[in-house]
Short mmCIF file of C-alpha atoms in Angstrom, two decimals:
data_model
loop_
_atom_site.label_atom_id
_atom_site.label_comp_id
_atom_site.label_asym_id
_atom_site.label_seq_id
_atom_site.Cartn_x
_atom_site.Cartn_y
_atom_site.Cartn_z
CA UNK A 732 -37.88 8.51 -4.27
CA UNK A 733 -35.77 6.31 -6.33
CA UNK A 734 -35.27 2.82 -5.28
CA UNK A 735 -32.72 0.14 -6.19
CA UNK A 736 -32.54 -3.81 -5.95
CA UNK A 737 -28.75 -5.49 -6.10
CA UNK A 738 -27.84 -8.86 -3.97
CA UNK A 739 -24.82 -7.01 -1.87
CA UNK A 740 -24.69 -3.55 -1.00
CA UNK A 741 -21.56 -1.82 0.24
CA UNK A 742 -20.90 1.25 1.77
CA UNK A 743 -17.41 2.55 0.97
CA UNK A 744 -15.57 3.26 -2.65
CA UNK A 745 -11.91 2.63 -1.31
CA UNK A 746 -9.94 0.18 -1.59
CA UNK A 747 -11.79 -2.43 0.37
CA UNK A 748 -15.18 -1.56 -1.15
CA UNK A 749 -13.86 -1.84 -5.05
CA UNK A 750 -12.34 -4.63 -4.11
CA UNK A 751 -15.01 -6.74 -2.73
CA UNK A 752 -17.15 -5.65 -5.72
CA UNK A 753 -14.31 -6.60 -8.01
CA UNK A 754 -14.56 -10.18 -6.39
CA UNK A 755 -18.23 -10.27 -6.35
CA UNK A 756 -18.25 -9.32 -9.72
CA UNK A 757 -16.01 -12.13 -10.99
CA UNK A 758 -18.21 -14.72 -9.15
CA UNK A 759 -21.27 -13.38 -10.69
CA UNK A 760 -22.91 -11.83 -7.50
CA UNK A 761 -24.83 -8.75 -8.31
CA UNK A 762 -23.72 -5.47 -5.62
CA UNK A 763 -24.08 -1.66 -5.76
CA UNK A 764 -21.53 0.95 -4.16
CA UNK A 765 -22.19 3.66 -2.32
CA UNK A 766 -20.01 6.30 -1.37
CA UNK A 767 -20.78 9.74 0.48
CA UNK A 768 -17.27 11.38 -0.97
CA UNK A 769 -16.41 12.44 -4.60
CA UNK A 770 -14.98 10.67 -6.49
CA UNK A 771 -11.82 12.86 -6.77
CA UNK A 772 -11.64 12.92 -3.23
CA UNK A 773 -11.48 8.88 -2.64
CA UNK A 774 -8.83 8.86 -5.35
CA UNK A 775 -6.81 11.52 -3.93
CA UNK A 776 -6.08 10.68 -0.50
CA UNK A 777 -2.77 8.92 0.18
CA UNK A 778 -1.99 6.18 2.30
CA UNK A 779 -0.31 2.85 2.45
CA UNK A 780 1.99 1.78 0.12
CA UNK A 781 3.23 -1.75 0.77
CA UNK A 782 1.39 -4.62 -0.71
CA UNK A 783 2.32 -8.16 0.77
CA UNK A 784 2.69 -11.18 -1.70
CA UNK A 785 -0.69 -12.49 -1.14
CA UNK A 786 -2.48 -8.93 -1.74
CA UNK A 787 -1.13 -9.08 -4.80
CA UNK A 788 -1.80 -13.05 -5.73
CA UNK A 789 -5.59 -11.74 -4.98
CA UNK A 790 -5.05 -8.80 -7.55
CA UNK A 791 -3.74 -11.50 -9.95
CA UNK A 792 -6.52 -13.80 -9.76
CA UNK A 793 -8.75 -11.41 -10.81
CA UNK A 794 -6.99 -9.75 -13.64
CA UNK A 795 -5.75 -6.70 -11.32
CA UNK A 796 -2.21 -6.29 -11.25
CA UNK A 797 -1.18 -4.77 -14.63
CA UNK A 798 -0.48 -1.77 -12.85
CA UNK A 799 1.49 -3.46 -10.29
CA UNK A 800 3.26 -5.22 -12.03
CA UNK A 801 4.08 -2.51 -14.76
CA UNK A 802 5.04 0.22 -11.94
CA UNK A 803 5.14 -1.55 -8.53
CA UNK A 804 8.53 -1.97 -6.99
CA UNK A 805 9.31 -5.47 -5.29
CA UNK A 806 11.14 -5.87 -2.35
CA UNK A 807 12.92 -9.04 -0.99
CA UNK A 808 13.75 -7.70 2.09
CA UNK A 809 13.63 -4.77 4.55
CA UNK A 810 16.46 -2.67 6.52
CA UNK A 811 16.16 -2.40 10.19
CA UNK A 812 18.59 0.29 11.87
CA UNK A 813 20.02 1.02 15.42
CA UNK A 814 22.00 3.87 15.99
CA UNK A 815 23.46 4.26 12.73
CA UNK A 816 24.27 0.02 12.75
CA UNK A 817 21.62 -1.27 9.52
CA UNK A 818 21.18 -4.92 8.44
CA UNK A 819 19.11 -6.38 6.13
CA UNK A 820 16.42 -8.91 6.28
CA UNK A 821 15.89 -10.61 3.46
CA UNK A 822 12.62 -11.93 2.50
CA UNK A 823 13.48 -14.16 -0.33
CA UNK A 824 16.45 -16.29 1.21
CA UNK A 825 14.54 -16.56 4.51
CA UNK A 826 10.82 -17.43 3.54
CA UNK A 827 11.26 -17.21 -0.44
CA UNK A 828 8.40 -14.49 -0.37
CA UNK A 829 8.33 -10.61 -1.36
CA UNK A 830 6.61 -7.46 -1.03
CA UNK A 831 5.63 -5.33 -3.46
CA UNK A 832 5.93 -0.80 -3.33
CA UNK A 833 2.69 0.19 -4.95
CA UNK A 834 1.15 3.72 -3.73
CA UNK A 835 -2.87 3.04 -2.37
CA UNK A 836 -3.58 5.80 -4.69
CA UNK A 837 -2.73 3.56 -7.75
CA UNK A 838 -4.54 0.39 -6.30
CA UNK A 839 -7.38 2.97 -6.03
CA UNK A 840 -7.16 4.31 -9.88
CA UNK A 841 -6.99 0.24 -10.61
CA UNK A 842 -10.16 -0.32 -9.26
CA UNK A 843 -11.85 2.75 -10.41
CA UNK A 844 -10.83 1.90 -13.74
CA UNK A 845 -12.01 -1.74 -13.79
CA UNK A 846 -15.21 -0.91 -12.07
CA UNK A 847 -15.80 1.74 -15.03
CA UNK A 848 -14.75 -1.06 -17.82
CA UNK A 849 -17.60 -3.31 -15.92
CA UNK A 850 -20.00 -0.89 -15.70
CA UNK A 851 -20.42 -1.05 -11.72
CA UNK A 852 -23.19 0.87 -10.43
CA UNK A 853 -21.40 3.13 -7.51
CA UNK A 854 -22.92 6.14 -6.42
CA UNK A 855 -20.58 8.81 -5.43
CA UNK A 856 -21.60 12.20 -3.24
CA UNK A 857 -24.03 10.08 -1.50
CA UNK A 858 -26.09 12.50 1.31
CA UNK A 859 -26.83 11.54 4.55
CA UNK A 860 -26.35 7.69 3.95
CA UNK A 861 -27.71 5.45 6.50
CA UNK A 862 -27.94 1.28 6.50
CA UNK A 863 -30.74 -0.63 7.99
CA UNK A 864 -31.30 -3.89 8.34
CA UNK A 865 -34.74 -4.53 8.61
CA UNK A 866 -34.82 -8.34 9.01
CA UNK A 867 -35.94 -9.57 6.15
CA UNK A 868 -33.65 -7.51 3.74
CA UNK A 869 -31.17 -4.33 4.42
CA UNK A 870 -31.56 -0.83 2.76
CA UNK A 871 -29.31 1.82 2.49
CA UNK A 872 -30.69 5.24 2.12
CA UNK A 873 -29.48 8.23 0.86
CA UNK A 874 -29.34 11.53 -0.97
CA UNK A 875 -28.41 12.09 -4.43
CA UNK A 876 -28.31 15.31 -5.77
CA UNK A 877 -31.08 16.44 -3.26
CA UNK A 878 -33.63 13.41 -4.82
CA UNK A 879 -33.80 10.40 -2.26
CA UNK A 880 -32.47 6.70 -2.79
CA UNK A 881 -33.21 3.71 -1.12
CA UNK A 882 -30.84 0.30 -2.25
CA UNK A 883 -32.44 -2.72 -1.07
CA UNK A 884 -30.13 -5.54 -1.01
CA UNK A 885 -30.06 -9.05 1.05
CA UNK A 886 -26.41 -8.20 2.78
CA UNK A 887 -25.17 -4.44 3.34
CA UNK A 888 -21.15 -4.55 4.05
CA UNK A 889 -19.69 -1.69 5.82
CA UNK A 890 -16.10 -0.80 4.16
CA UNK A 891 -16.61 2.89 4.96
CA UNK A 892 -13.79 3.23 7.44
CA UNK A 893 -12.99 3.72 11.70
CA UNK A 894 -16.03 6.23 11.65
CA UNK A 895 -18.11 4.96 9.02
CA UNK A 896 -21.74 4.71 9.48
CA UNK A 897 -22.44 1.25 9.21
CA UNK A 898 -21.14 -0.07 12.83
CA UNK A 899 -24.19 1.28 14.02
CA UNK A 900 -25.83 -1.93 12.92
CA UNK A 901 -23.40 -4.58 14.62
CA UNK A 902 -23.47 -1.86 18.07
CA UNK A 903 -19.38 -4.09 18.64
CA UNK A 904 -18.10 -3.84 21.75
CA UNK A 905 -14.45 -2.15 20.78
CA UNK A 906 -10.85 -3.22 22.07
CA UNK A 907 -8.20 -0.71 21.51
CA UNK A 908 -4.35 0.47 22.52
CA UNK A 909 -3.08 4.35 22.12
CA UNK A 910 0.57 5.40 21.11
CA UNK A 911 2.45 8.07 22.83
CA UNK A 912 4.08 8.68 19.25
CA UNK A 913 2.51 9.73 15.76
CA UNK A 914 4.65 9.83 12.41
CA UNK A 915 5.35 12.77 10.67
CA UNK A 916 5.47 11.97 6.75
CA UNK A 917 6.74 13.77 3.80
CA UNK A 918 6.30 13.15 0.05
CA UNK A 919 9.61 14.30 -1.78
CA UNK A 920 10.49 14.50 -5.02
CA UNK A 921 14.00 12.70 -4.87
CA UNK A 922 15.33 9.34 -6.29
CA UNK A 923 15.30 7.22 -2.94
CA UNK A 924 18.49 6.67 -1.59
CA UNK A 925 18.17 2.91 -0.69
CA UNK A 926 16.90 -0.13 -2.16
CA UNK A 927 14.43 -1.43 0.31
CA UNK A 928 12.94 0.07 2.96
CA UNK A 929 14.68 1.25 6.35
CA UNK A 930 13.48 0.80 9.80
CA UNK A 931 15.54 2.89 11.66
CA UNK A 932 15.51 3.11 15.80
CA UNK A 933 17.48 6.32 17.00
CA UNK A 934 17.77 7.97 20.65
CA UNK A 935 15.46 10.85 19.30
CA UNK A 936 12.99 8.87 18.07
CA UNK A 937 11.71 6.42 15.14
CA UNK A 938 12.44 7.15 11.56
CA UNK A 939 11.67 5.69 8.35
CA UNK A 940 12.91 6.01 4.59
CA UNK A 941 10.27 4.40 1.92
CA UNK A 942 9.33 4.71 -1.79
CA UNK A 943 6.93 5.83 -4.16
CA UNK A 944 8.64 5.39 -7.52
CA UNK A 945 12.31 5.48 -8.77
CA UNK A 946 11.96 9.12 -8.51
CA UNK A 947 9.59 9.84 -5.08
CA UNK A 948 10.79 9.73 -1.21
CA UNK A 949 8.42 8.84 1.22
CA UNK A 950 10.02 9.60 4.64
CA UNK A 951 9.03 9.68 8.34
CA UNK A 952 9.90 10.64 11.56
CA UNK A 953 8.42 10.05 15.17
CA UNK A 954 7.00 12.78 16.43
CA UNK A 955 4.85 13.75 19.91
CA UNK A 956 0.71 12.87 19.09
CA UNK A 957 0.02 16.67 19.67
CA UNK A 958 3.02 18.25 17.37
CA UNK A 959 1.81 20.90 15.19
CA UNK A 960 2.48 20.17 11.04
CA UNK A 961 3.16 23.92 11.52
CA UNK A 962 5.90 23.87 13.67
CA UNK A 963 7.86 21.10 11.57
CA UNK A 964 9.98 23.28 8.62
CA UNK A 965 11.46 21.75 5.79
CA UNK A 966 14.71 22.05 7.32
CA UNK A 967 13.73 20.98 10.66
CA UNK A 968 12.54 17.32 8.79
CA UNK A 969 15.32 16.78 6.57
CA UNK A 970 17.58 17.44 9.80
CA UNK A 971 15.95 15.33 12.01
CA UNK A 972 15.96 12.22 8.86
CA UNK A 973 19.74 13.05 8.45
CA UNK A 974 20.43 12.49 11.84
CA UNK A 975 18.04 9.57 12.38
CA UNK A 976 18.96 7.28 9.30
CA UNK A 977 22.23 8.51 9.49
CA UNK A 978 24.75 5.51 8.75
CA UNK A 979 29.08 5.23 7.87
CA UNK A 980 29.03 5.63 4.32
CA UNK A 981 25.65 6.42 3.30
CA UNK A 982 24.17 9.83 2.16
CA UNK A 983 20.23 10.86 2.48
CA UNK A 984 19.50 12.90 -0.59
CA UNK A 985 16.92 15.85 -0.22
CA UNK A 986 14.82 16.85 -2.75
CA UNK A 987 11.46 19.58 -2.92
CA UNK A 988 8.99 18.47 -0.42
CA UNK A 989 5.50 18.19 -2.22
CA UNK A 990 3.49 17.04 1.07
CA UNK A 991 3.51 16.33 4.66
CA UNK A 992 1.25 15.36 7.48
CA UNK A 993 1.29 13.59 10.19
CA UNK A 994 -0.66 10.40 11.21
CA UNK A 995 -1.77 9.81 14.44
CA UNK A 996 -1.42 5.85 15.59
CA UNK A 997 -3.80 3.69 17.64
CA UNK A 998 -4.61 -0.10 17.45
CA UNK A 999 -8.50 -1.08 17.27
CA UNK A 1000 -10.52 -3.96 16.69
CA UNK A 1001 -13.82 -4.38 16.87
CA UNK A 1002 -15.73 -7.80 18.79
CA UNK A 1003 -17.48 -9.03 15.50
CA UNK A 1004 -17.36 -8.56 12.06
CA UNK A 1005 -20.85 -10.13 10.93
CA UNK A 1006 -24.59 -9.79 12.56
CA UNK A 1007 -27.54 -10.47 11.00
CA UNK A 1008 -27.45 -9.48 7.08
CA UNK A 1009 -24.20 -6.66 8.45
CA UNK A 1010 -20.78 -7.22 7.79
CA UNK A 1011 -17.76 -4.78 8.18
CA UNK A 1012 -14.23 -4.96 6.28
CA UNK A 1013 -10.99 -3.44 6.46
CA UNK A 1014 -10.62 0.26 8.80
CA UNK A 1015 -14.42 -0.20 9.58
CA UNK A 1016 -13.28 -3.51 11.79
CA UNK A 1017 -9.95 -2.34 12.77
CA UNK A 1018 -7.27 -0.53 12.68
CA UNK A 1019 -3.12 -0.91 12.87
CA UNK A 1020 -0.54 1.03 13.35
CA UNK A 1021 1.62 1.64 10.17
CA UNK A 1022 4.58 0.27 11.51
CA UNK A 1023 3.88 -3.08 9.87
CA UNK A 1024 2.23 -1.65 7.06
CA UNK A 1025 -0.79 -4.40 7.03
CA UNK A 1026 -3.70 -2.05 6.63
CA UNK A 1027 -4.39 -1.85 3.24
CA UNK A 1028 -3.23 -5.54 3.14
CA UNK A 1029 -5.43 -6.55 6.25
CA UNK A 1030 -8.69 -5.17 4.24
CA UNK A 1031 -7.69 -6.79 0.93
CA UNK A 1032 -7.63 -10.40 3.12
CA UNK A 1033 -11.26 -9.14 4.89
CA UNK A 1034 -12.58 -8.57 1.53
CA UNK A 1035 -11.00 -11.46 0.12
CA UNK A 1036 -12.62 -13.46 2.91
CA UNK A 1037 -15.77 -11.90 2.39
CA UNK A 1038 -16.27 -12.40 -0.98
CA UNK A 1039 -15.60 -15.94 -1.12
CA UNK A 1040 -18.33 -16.83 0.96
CA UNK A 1041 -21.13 -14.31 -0.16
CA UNK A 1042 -20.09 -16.22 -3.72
CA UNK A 1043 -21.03 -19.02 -1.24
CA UNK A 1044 -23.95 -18.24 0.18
CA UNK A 1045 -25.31 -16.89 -2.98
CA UNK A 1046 -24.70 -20.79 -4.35
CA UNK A 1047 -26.45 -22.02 -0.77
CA UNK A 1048 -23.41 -22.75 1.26
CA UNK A 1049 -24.05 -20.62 4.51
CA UNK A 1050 -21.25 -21.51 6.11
CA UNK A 1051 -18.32 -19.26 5.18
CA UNK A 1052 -20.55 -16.78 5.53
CA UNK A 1053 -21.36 -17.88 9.23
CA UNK A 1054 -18.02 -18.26 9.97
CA UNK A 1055 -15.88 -15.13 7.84
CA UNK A 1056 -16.04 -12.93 11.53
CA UNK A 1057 -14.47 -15.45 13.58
CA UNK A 1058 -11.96 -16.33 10.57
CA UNK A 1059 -11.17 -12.62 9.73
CA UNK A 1060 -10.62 -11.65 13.16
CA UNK A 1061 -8.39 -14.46 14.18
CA UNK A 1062 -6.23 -13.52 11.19
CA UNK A 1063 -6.59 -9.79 12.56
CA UNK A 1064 -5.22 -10.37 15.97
CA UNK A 1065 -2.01 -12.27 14.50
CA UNK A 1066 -2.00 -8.74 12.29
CA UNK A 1067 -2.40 -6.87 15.24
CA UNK A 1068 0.62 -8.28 17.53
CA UNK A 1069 2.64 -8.04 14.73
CA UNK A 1070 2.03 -4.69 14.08
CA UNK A 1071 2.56 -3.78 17.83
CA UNK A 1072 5.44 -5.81 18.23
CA UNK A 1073 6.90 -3.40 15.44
CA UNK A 1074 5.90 -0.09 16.92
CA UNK A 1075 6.82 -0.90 20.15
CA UNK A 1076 10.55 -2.34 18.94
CA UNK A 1077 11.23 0.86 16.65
CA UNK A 1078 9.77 3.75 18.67
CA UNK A 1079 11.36 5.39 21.28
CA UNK A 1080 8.92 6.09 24.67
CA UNK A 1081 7.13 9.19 24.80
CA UNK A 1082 8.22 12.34 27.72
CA UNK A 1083 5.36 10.98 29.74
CA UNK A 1084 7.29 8.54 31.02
CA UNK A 1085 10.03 8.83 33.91
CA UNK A 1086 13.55 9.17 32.75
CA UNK A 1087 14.54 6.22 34.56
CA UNK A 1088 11.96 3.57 32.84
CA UNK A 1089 12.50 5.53 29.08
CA UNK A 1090 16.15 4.30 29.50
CA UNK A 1091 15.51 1.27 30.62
CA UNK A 1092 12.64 0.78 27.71
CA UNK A 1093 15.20 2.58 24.97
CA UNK A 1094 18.00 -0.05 26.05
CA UNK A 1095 15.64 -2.79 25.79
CA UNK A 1096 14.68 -1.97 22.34
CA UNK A 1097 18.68 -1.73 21.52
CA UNK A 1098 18.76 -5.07 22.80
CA UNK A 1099 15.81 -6.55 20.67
CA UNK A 1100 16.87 -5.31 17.99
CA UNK A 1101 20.26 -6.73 18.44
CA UNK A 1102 19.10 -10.37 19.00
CA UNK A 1103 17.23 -9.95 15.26
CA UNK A 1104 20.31 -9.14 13.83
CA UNK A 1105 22.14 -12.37 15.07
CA UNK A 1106 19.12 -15.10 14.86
CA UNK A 1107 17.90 -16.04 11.45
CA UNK A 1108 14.08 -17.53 13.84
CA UNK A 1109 13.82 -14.17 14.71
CA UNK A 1110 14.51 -12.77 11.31
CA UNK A 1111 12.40 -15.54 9.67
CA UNK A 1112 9.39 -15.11 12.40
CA UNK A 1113 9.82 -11.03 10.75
CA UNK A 1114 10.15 -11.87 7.28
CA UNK A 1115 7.08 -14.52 7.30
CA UNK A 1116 4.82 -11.98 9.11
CA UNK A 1117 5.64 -8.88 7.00
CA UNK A 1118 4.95 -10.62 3.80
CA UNK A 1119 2.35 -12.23 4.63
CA UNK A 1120 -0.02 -14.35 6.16
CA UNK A 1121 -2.16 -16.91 3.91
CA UNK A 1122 -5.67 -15.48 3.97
CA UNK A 1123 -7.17 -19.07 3.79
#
């Protein structure tokens, strides 16, 4: 058996798990990643692809944002839509704060890259990896190309996702809230056909037209939780986005579809963040719905958090470190009804609900969505939340 000594160990090579290395690293904290996916596989899965202003003012401070700032695409506002009436929000004039378009998959190559300029020790195609905390230290074990490992450390962080392994330790008591919708989303090679983002409410359901690059779609619709990616043609998506973003003078363009799946939606959060030498960040803590597009964001500000005070504790100041659950998670919750107030304003209800109250929720939606559109609090209370809240 081969053992291992580092101060931090985390479990998880996304985002949040490069991340928090990336920040212990620049405070001088030794850690150790471990990771029971290829590499290739952790760098090819796509996901979010919105950073907020302070996600990337943490990727500044610690030397991070070349690539966003040499390919991301920055926003000062977003479109929201009602049957086929569209008005802009704009981030700048309201709150004088951005967003910025950059794909998950490049934050992901960022960090890969950095960690392999610093030398990180992270262990991809990890076997069988299981956490312990065994009071006076925690070890993860695992297999490694059929030999065993064992990484003692004096704090193991779980970043390894909704149904990672390292929950196990903190045994949280879970709140949660299903969707009767899930999004259908395509990848298409195509120029967009709007400058910001669209938010678009329509009697058949949600739909929404994003970015990759100046020359990649990414485009959703609202679609039942138990639709079949089968049963969805290219035809059949490009009508229903026609007919759902559809506004007077304004054209969709189509272009080769080069992926879609669809997402299912749910809002979680665990009770507690932190026990003993434990600690979870990012999708291992909670979950959103991508309506608001704060995951990626909300486990850049856990990891942020986290950071910070294991810097701390490793100079003897226990108290961030005492503290990050209760801080994390009350910035979580203000993440969380934001994110619902989203879905629930741009999705239409689901057949599972009587005709009668559908209408009735439908109109009310209509009628949300109109007061936004004529109060600049409402707009503000949008634009502040979407870009951003301060992680400290």
């Amino acid at each position: 058996m081969q053992q291992h000594r580092t101060r931090v160990a985390i479990i998880g090579a996304g985002p949040a798990g490069l991340l928090l290395g990336a920040l212990l690293a620049d405070r001088g904290v030794p850690f150790a990643v471990v990771e029971h996916r290829s590499r290739e596989h952790v760098l090819g899965r796509v996901r979010a692809g919105v950073l907020e202003q302070s996600s990337v003012e943490v990727l500044e401070r610690l030397g991070l944002a070349d690539g966003v700032h040499a390919n991301g695409l920055v926003h000062g506002g977003v479109h929201l839509q009602h049957e086929g009436e569209r008005f802009h929000i704009d981030f700048e004039e309201l709150v004088g704060r951005t967003v910025t378009v950059y794909g998950q998959q490049r934050v992901q190559a960022d960090l890969m890259a950095a960690h392999d300029a610093l030398g990180s020790t992270v262990f991809y195609d990890a076997a069988d990896v299981a956490p312990a905390d065994e009071g006076g230290e925690a070890v993860v074990r695992f297999g490694l190309g059929g030999e065993p490992q064992e990484l003692h450390a004096d704090f193991v962080v779980g970043a390894d996702g909704f149904h990672g392994v390292t929950r196990s330790l903190l045994a949280p008591t879970v709140a949660e809230r299903g969707y009767d919708a899930a999004w259908l989303g395509i990848l298409a090679d195509v120029a967009p056909s709007t400058d910001e983002l669209i938010y678009a409410l329509h009697p058949d359901g949600f739909a929404m037209h994003s970015m990759r690059s100046p020359s990649v779609s990414r485009l959703y619709v609202q679609v039942a939780p138990d639709e079949r990616i089968e049963e969805w043609s290219d035809d059949r998506i490009w009508d229903a986005l026609d007919t759902r973003l559809g506004a007077p003078g304004w054209t969709l363009e189509h272009g080769a579809i080069t992926e879609k799946s669809i997402t299912q939606m749910r809002s979680s959060v665990v009770s507690s963040l932190g026990r003993g030498r434990a600690f979870l960040a990012g999708d291992a803590g909670h979950i959103v719905p991508p309506t608001g597009a704060k995951g990626l964001n909300s486990a850049i500000a856990d990891v942020t958090l986290l950071g910070d005070a294991l810097a701390a504790q490793a100079a003897g100041d226990e108290a961030p470190l005492r503290s990050y659950s209760d801080r994390a998670l009350d910035r979580q919750w203000k993440v969380q009804q934001f994110s619902e107030y989203m879905t629930d304003l741009l999705h239409v209800p689901g057949p599972a609900v009587p005709a009668d109250e559908r209408e009735f929720r439908y109109r009310s939606r209509l009628g949300r969505l109109r007061y936004v559109s004529g109060s600049r609090p409402a707009q503000q209370s949008i634009a502040e939340q979407y870009t951003g809240l301060a992680i400290r």
